[in-house]
mmCIF file of C-alpha atoms in Angstrom:
data_model
loop_
_atom_site.group_PDB
_atom_site.id
_atom_site.type_symbol
_atom_site.label_atom_id
_atom_site.label_comp_id
_atom_site.label_asym_id
_atom_site.label_seq_id
_atom_site.Cartn_x
_atom_site.Cartn_y
_atom_site.Cartn_z
ATOM 1 C CA MET A 1 1.076 5.785 -22.750
ATOM 2 C CA LEU A 2 1.339 5.544 -18.970
ATOM 3 C CA LYS A 3 2.944 2.285 -17.909
ATOM 4 C CA VAL A 4 1.777 0.357 -14.868
ATOM 5 C CA PRO A 5 5.256 -0.081 -13.289
ATOM 6 C CA TRP A 6 5.824 3.680 -13.478
ATOM 7 C CA LEU A 7 2.495 4.373 -11.793
ATOM 8 C CA ARG A 8 3.362 1.871 -9.082
ATOM 9 C CA VAL A 9 6.637 3.701 -8.387
ATOM 10 C CA LEU A 10 4.805 7.035 -8.144
ATOM 11 C CA ARG A 11 2.189 5.564 -5.812
ATOM 12 C CA GLU A 12 4.871 4.128 -3.544
ATOM 13 C CA LEU A 13 6.719 7.447 -3.400
ATOM 14 C CA HIS A 14 3.440 9.099 -2.362
ATOM 15 C CA ARG A 15 3.061 6.514 0.425
ATOM 16 C CA ARG A 16 6.634 6.075 1.597
ATOM 17 C CA GLN A 17 8.128 9.541 1.014
ATOM 18 C CA THR A 18 11.708 8.465 0.198
ATOM 19 C CA LEU A 19 13.410 6.824 -2.789
ATOM 20 C CA VAL A 20 15.167 4.364 -0.490
ATOM 21 C CA ALA A 21 11.870 3.186 1.003
ATOM 22 C CA VAL A 22 10.333 2.846 -2.476
ATOM 23 C CA ALA A 23 13.319 0.857 -3.693
ATOM 24 C CA GLU A 24 13.090 -1.500 -0.714
ATOM 25 C CA ALA A 25 9.345 -1.994 -1.154
ATOM 26 C CA LEU A 26 9.601 -2.790 -4.865
ATOM 27 C CA SER A 27 12.977 -4.585 -4.797
ATOM 28 C CA TYR A 28 14.474 -1.986 -7.149
ATOM 29 C CA SER A 29 17.656 0.019 -6.931
ATOM 30 C CA THR A 30 17.241 3.697 -6.095
ATOM 31 C CA SER A 31 18.631 4.579 -9.534
ATOM 32 C CA ALA A 32 15.935 2.420 -11.159
ATOM 33 C CA VAL A 33 13.279 4.245 -9.135
ATOM 34 C CA SER A 34 14.655 7.621 -10.232
ATOM 35 C CA GLN A 35 14.813 6.498 -13.858
ATOM 36 C CA GLN A 36 11.189 5.348 -13.892
ATOM 37 C CA LEU A 37 10.038 8.619 -12.343
ATOM 38 C CA ARG A 38 11.907 10.540 -15.063
ATOM 39 C CA GLN A 39 10.327 8.360 -17.753
ATOM 40 C CA LEU A 40 6.880 8.977 -16.294
ATOM 41 C CA GLU A 41 7.477 12.743 -16.225
ATOM 42 C CA LYS A 42 8.678 12.668 -19.836
ATOM 43 C CA ASP A 43 5.639 10.663 -20.895
ATOM 44 C CA ILE A 44 3.052 12.896 -19.222
ATOM 45 C CA GLY A 45 4.875 16.153 -19.927
ATOM 46 C CA VAL A 46 4.828 17.802 -16.476
ATOM 47 C CA ALA A 47 7.069 17.724 -13.411
ATOM 48 C CA LEU A 48 5.828 15.151 -10.901
ATOM 49 C CA VAL A 49 8.570 15.434 -8.271
ATOM 50 C CA GLU A 50 10.707 18.229 -6.895
ATOM 51 C CA PRO A 51 13.609 18.392 -4.430
ATOM 52 C CA VAL A 52 12.657 19.411 -0.898
ATOM 53 C CA GLY A 53 15.730 19.509 1.286
ATOM 54 C CA ARG A 54 17.537 16.199 0.812
ATOM 55 C CA ARG A 55 14.582 14.234 -0.555
ATOM 56 C CA LEU A 56 12.138 14.245 -3.441
ATOM 57 C CA ALA A 57 8.545 15.295 -2.872
ATOM 58 C CA LEU A 58 5.567 15.116 -5.189
ATOM 59 C CA THR A 59 4.459 18.267 -6.950
ATOM 60 C CA PRO A 60 0.729 19.094 -6.907
ATOM 61 C CA GLN A 61 0.486 17.381 -10.297
ATOM 62 C CA GLY A 62 2.389 14.399 -8.918
ATOM 63 C CA ARG A 63 -0.078 14.067 -6.052
ATOM 64 C CA ILE A 64 -3.023 14.175 -8.479
ATOM 65 C CA LEU A 65 -1.524 11.410 -10.596
ATOM 66 C CA ALA A 66 -0.585 9.364 -7.517
ATOM 67 C CA GLU A 67 -4.211 9.451 -6.354
ATOM 68 C CA HIS A 68 -5.345 8.246 -9.778
ATOM 69 C CA ALA A 69 -2.632 5.578 -9.675
ATOM 70 C CA GLU A 70 -4.173 4.181 -6.475
ATOM 71 C CA VAL A 71 -7.486 3.707 -8.281
ATOM 72 C CA ILE A 72 -5.934 2.351 -11.483
ATOM 73 C CA LEU A 73 -3.759 -0.211 -9.703
ATOM 74 C CA ALA A 74 -6.657 -1.348 -7.520
ATOM 75 C CA GLN A 75 -8.835 -1.799 -10.611
ATOM 76 C CA ILE A 76 -6.121 -3.863 -12.293
ATOM 77 C CA LYS A 77 -5.900 -6.101 -9.241
ATOM 78 C CA HIS A 78 -9.697 -6.500 -9.154
ATOM 79 C CA ALA A 79 -9.743 -7.300 -12.869
ATOM 80 C CA GLU A 80 -7.136 -10.021 -12.408
ATOM 81 C CA ALA A 81 -9.102 -11.480 -9.489
ATOM 82 C CA ASP A 82 -12.382 -11.457 -11.430
ATOM 83 C CA VAL A 83 -10.834 -13.184 -14.436
ATOM 84 C CA LEU A 84 -9.240 -15.864 -12.265
ATOM 85 C CA ALA A 85 -12.444 -16.352 -10.265
ATOM 86 C CA SER A 86 -14.412 -16.877 -13.486
ATOM 87 C CA THR A 87 -12.513 -20.119 -14.133
ATOM 88 C CA GLY A 88 -14.355 -21.738 -11.227
ATOM 89 C CA GLN A 89 -11.136 -22.853 -9.546
ATOM 90 C CA PRO A 90 -9.013 -20.784 -7.150
ATOM 91 C CA ARG A 91 -5.812 -19.733 -8.857
ATOM 92 C CA GLY A 92 -3.257 -16.963 -8.784
ATOM 93 C CA SER A 93 -0.582 -15.607 -6.464
ATOM 94 C CA VAL A 94 -1.389 -14.678 -2.858
ATOM 95 C CA THR A 95 1.157 -12.852 -0.719
ATOM 96 C CA VAL A 96 0.933 -13.790 2.955
ATOM 97 C CA ALA A 97 2.828 -11.940 5.688
ATOM 98 C CA GLY A 98 3.225 -13.022 9.282
ATOM 99 C CA PHE A 99 5.402 -13.277 12.361
ATOM 100 C CA GLN A 100 8.121 -15.849 12.948
ATOM 101 C CA SER A 101 6.269 -18.505 14.920
ATOM 102 C CA ALA A 102 3.563 -18.585 12.228
ATOM 103 C CA ALA A 103 6.264 -18.928 9.577
ATOM 104 C CA LEU A 104 7.684 -21.966 11.368
ATOM 105 C CA THR A 105 4.394 -23.735 12.051
ATOM 106 C CA LEU A 106 1.266 -22.597 10.208
ATOM 107 C CA ILE A 107 2.699 -21.507 6.857
ATOM 108 C CA PRO A 108 4.399 -24.791 5.824
ATOM 109 C CA ARG A 109 1.274 -26.799 6.674
ATOM 110 C CA MET A 110 -0.946 -24.334 4.839
ATOM 111 C CA ILE A 111 1.186 -24.525 1.689
ATOM 112 C CA ILE A 112 1.095 -28.336 1.748
ATOM 113 C CA ASP A 113 -2.695 -28.267 2.139
ATOM 114 C CA LEU A 114 -3.183 -25.803 -0.721
ATOM 115 C CA ASN A 115 -0.795 -27.659 -3.029
ATOM 116 C CA GLU A 116 -2.907 -30.771 -2.574
ATOM 117 C CA ARG A 117 -6.294 -29.099 -3.051
ATOM 118 C CA TYR A 118 -5.610 -26.068 -5.256
ATOM 119 C CA PRO A 119 -2.264 -26.429 -7.049
ATOM 120 C CA ALA A 120 -2.956 -23.312 -9.141
ATOM 121 C CA VAL A 121 -2.774 -21.121 -6.012
ATOM 122 C CA ASN A 122 0.764 -19.859 -5.475
ATOM 123 C CA VAL A 123 1.624 -18.572 -1.994
ATOM 124 C CA VAL A 124 4.428 -16.066 -1.488
ATOM 125 C CA PHE A 125 5.412 -15.560 2.152
ATOM 126 C CA ARG A 126 6.947 -12.469 3.725
ATOM 127 C CA GLN A 127 8.044 -12.492 7.365
ATOM 128 C CA GLY A 128 7.320 -9.430 9.455
ATOM 129 C CA GLU A 129 5.774 -8.147 12.646
ATOM 130 C CA PRO A 130 2.257 -6.641 12.731
ATOM 131 C CA ARG A 131 3.516 -3.049 12.871
ATOM 132 C CA GLU A 132 5.027 -3.690 9.397
ATOM 133 C CA THR A 133 2.564 -6.142 7.894
ATOM 134 C CA ILE A 134 -0.723 -4.392 8.698
ATOM 135 C CA PRO A 135 0.318 -1.201 6.817
ATOM 136 C CA ALA A 136 1.421 -3.461 3.953
ATOM 137 C CA LEU A 137 -2.051 -5.024 3.926
ATOM 138 C CA LEU A 138 -3.729 -1.618 3.883
ATOM 139 C CA SER A 139 -1.564 -0.536 0.949
ATOM 140 C CA ALA A 140 -2.250 -3.817 -0.931
ATOM 141 C CA ASP A 141 1.406 -4.849 -0.820
ATOM 142 C CA VAL A 142 0.260 -8.132 0.743
ATOM 143 C CA ASP A 143 -3.044 -10.001 0.559
ATOM 144 C CA VAL A 144 -3.260 -11.779 3.917
ATOM 145 C CA VAL A 145 -1.620 -10.960 7.248
ATOM 146 C CA ILE A 146 -1.257 -13.316 10.192
ATOM 147 C CA THR A 147 -1.415 -11.103 13.250
ATOM 148 C CA GLU A 148 -2.040 -11.478 16.972
ATOM 149 C CA SER A 149 -3.737 -9.994 19.993
ATOM 150 C CA TYR A 150 -2.657 -10.355 23.623
ATOM 151 C CA PRO A 151 -4.812 -10.286 26.775
ATOM 152 C CA GLY A 152 -5.699 -6.703 27.568
ATOM 153 C CA VAL A 153 -4.058 -5.476 24.331
ATOM 154 C CA PRO A 154 -6.775 -5.948 21.683
ATOM 155 C CA ILE A 155 -6.096 -5.628 17.979
ATOM 156 C CA GLN A 156 -7.143 -2.357 16.373
ATOM 157 C CA GLN A 157 -10.260 -2.693 14.213
ATOM 158 C CA LEU A 158 -9.609 -1.181 10.792
ATOM 159 C CA PRO A 159 -12.301 -0.255 8.246
ATOM 160 C CA GLY A 160 -12.266 -2.465 5.176
ATOM 161 C CA ILE A 161 -10.308 -5.241 6.900
ATOM 162 C CA THR A 162 -11.840 -8.621 7.718
ATOM 163 C CA ILE A 163 -10.420 -10.472 10.737
ATOM 164 C CA THR A 164 -10.671 -14.267 11.071
ATOM 165 C CA HIS A 165 -9.788 -16.003 14.331
ATOM 166 C CA LEU A 166 -7.380 -18.866 13.603
ATOM 167 C CA MET A 167 -6.506 -20.240 17.028
ATOM 168 C CA SER A 168 -5.954 -19.526 20.709
ATOM 169 C CA ASP A 169 -2.252 -19.982 21.400
ATOM 170 C CA PRO A 170 -1.422 -20.635 25.090
ATOM 171 C CA LEU A 171 1.108 -18.348 26.745
ATOM 172 C CA TRP A 172 3.672 -20.054 28.946
ATOM 173 C CA LEU A 173 5.904 -18.793 31.706
ATOM 174 C CA THR A 174 9.090 -20.466 30.528
ATOM 175 C CA MET A 175 12.345 -21.097 32.386
ATOM 176 C CA ALA A 176 15.238 -23.496 32.782
ATOM 177 C CA SER A 177 14.940 -26.331 35.303
ATOM 178 C CA SER A 178 17.617 -24.696 37.452
ATOM 179 C CA VAL A 179 15.323 -21.686 37.907
ATOM 180 C CA ALA A 180 12.090 -23.664 38.268
ATOM 181 C CA ASP A 181 13.550 -25.851 41.017
ATOM 182 C CA ARG A 182 13.965 -22.783 43.250
ATOM 183 C CA LEU A 183 10.308 -21.734 43.065
ATOM 184 C CA ASP A 184 7.494 -22.403 45.518
ATOM 185 C CA GLY A 185 4.641 -23.800 43.424
ATOM 186 C CA SER A 186 2.058 -22.751 46.008
ATOM 187 C CA GLN A 187 2.940 -19.059 45.550
ATOM 188 C CA ASP A 188 2.615 -16.642 42.617
ATOM 189 C CA LEU A 189 5.355 -17.724 40.216
ATOM 190 C CA ILE A 190 5.934 -14.433 38.402
ATOM 191 C CA GLY A 191 6.298 -12.629 41.731
ATOM 192 C CA GLN A 192 9.175 -14.963 42.609
ATOM 193 C CA LEU A 193 11.074 -14.005 39.437
ATOM 194 C CA LYS A 194 11.720 -10.327 40.178
ATOM 195 C CA THR A 195 15.480 -10.884 40.468
ATOM 196 C CA GLU A 196 15.697 -12.929 37.264
ATOM 197 C CA GLY A 197 16.613 -11.517 33.877
ATOM 198 C CA TRP A 198 13.798 -11.399 31.327
ATOM 199 C CA ALA A 199 13.754 -12.023 27.586
ATOM 200 C CA VAL A 200 11.187 -9.833 25.810
ATOM 201 C CA GLU A 201 10.210 -8.436 22.425
ATOM 202 C CA ASN A 202 10.792 -4.852 21.292
ATOM 203 C CA ALA A 203 9.315 -1.889 23.158
ATOM 204 C CA ASN A 204 5.836 -0.640 22.238
ATOM 205 C CA THR A 205 4.677 -4.005 20.902
ATOM 206 C CA PRO A 206 1.678 -5.951 22.283
ATOM 207 C CA PRO A 207 3.828 -8.878 23.550
ATOM 208 C CA ARG A 208 6.207 -6.517 25.384
ATOM 209 C CA THR A 209 3.294 -4.537 26.848
ATOM 210 C CA TRP A 210 1.626 -7.704 28.087
ATOM 211 C CA VAL A 211 4.802 -9.093 29.693
ATOM 212 C CA THR A 212 5.523 -5.756 31.377
ATOM 213 C CA ASN A 213 1.969 -5.593 32.722
ATOM 214 C CA GLN A 214 2.249 -9.122 34.127
ATOM 215 C CA CYS A 215 5.419 -8.186 36.002
ATOM 216 C CA ARG A 216 3.956 -4.920 37.279
ATOM 217 C CA ARG A 217 0.934 -6.764 38.659
ATOM 218 C CA ALA A 218 3.412 -8.884 40.590
ATOM 219 C CA GLY A 219 5.009 -5.710 41.973
ATOM 220 C CA PHE A 220 8.178 -5.205 39.942
ATOM 221 C CA GLU A 221 9.654 -3.950 36.682
ATOM 222 C CA PRO A 222 11.275 -6.713 34.614
ATOM 223 C CA ARG A 223 15.072 -6.633 34.441
ATOM 224 C CA ILE A 224 15.542 -7.072 30.717
ATOM 225 C CA VAL A 225 18.606 -8.998 29.561
ATOM 226 C CA CYS A 226 17.443 -9.949 26.056
ATOM 227 C CA THR A 227 15.369 -7.943 23.578
ATOM 228 C CA SER A 228 14.536 -9.821 20.398
ATOM 229 C CA GLU A 229 11.569 -10.408 18.123
ATOM 230 C CA ASP A 230 13.158 -13.756 17.282
ATOM 231 C CA LEU A 231 11.459 -16.007 19.822
ATOM 232 C CA ALA A 232 14.013 -18.753 19.197
ATOM 233 C CA VAL A 233 16.661 -16.349 20.513
ATOM 234 C CA GLN A 234 14.550 -15.765 23.613
ATOM 235 C CA ALA A 235 14.133 -19.527 24.083
ATOM 236 C CA ASN A 236 17.901 -20.001 23.846
ATOM 237 C CA PHE A 237 18.469 -17.403 26.559
ATOM 238 C CA VAL A 238 15.898 -19.169 28.714
ATOM 239 C CA ALA A 239 17.430 -22.610 28.119
ATOM 240 C CA SER A 240 20.838 -21.321 29.186
ATOM 241 C CA GLY A 241 19.407 -20.119 32.511
ATOM 242 C CA HIS A 242 20.202 -16.473 31.734
ATOM 243 C CA ALA A 243 16.577 -15.374 31.389
ATOM 244 C CA VAL A 244 12.950 -16.281 31.903
ATOM 245 C CA ALA A 245 10.238 -15.420 29.383
ATOM 246 C CA LEU A 246 6.533 -15.507 28.648
ATOM 247 C CA LEU A 247 6.350 -17.315 25.307
ATOM 248 C CA PRO A 248 3.480 -18.491 23.091
ATOM 249 C CA GLY A 249 3.040 -22.182 22.458
ATOM 250 C CA LEU A 250 3.715 -21.927 18.709
ATOM 251 C CA ALA A 251 7.157 -20.519 19.484
ATOM 252 C CA LEU A 252 7.961 -23.523 21.666
ATOM 253 C CA THR A 253 7.081 -26.183 19.080
ATOM 254 C CA GLY A 254 10.173 -28.353 18.773
ATOM 255 C CA GLN A 255 12.205 -26.001 20.962
ATOM 256 C CA HIS A 256 14.304 -27.163 23.910
ATOM 257 C CA ARG A 257 12.292 -30.017 25.360
ATOM 258 C CA ASP A 258 14.022 -29.446 28.702
ATOM 259 C CA LEU A 259 12.393 -26.024 29.173
ATOM 260 C CA ARG A 260 9.912 -25.877 32.049
ATOM 261 C CA GLN A 261 6.546 -24.316 31.225
ATOM 262 C CA PHE A 262 3.915 -22.969 33.616
ATOM 263 C CA SER A 263 0.608 -21.188 33.111
ATOM 264 C CA ALA A 264 1.231 -17.452 33.074
ATOM 265 C CA GLY A 265 -0.133 -15.848 36.225
ATOM 266 C CA GLY A 266 -1.193 -19.242 37.554
ATOM 267 C CA ARG A 267 -4.143 -19.432 35.140
ATOM 268 C CA PRO A 268 -4.398 -20.180 31.414
ATOM 269 C CA GLU A 269 -3.720 -17.134 29.244
ATOM 270 C CA VAL A 270 -3.719 -17.100 25.445
ATOM 271 C CA ARG A 271 -2.826 -14.878 22.559
ATOM 272 C CA ASN A 272 -5.284 -14.928 19.688
ATOM 273 C CA VAL A 273 -3.726 -15.723 16.322
ATOM 274 C CA LEU A 274 -5.687 -13.976 13.571
ATOM 275 C CA ALA A 275 -5.796 -13.688 9.791
ATOM 276 C CA ALA A 276 -6.544 -10.286 8.275
ATOM 277 C CA HIS A 277 -7.397 -9.508 4.669
ATOM 278 C CA ARG A 278 -8.988 -6.675 2.752
ATOM 279 C CA ASP A 279 -12.755 -6.733 2.304
ATOM 280 C CA THR A 280 -13.008 -5.813 -1.370
ATOM 281 C CA GLY A 281 -16.649 -6.784 -1.822
ATOM 282 C CA ARG A 282 -15.549 -8.997 -4.705
ATOM 283 C CA SER A 283 -14.849 -12.656 -5.175
ATOM 284 C CA GLU A 284 -11.210 -13.231 -4.188
ATOM 285 C CA SER A 285 -11.317 -17.008 -4.213
ATOM 286 C CA ALA A 286 -7.557 -17.590 -3.898
ATOM 287 C CA VAL A 287 -7.374 -15.269 -0.876
ATOM 288 C CA ASP A 288 -10.459 -16.890 0.627
ATOM 289 C CA GLU A 289 -8.956 -20.357 0.245
ATOM 290 C CA VAL A 290 -5.679 -19.260 1.843
ATOM 291 C CA VAL A 291 -7.593 -17.993 4.892
ATOM 292 C CA ARG A 292 -9.669 -21.189 5.042
ATOM 293 C CA SER A 293 -6.524 -23.303 4.832
ATOM 294 C CA LEU A 294 -4.865 -21.312 7.618
ATOM 295 C CA LYS A 295 -7.950 -21.835 9.769
ATOM 296 C CA LEU A 296 -7.903 -25.566 9.022
ATOM 297 C CA VAL A 297 -4.253 -26.104 9.896
ATOM 298 C CA ALA A 298 -4.454 -23.847 12.972
ATOM 299 C CA GLU A 299 -7.347 -25.873 14.355
ATOM 300 C CA GLY A 300 -5.232 -28.987 13.949
ATOM 301 C CA MET A 301 -2.265 -27.624 15.893
#
């Protein structure tokens, strides 16, 4: 009989292409992944994988079974959700993924709220940036993703994904007092920072694109001295006077009270903090309550 864990391994190999990536996704060792694939092949009686260069690839029969595994695993998840929903009370495990500033602010408050109202809902959190978490949502590795959109860099609309606006998070031009004291408040502030070092996120991300565009509008390319997706690291560089940065308000909660903050571009700008989850067309009460709780705590920030 085909076993669910074996099918899950085959599905992940179909998606991720390498044993190492499958092992990381499922928290297995690579030898355990290989062993389960061998057991599945023995059980079904045909070769499902074959060596191609230095990696394993699915055979035509492996691809057929992997496609069926997608359907089978989705049906199992729906069955679990329907059974739990029939109790009339939200219950079950919900995996939430999101970026760092959400992990530090929204997630703890959301868990407290759910524990008080729906103690049978268990939240598992996974930190990650949208380029990692959105694919995980699409592949059903996670149930809810906290993501973001920046001015002029809208979030991609994906079929089958429901987006809920949680909050508008103000974006602040942030610097040490020693830098701020040199600026002329009657002039464009960003334009006066062309000789300063900048702390930014990784290339080809919406925050980095937005910061770069702000600097280009002011007539210069930012001189980057710190690249980090850890916004606390950026804030530390700013506090030391070695960099300036454009940081969201959630990232500044409880951080360096001596940092000076100004409206980016001289006018209020915000990033939109969003919750994304799959639209299954079924009752997913635990997922729904997680999204509602996130909305509730975000509105109270």
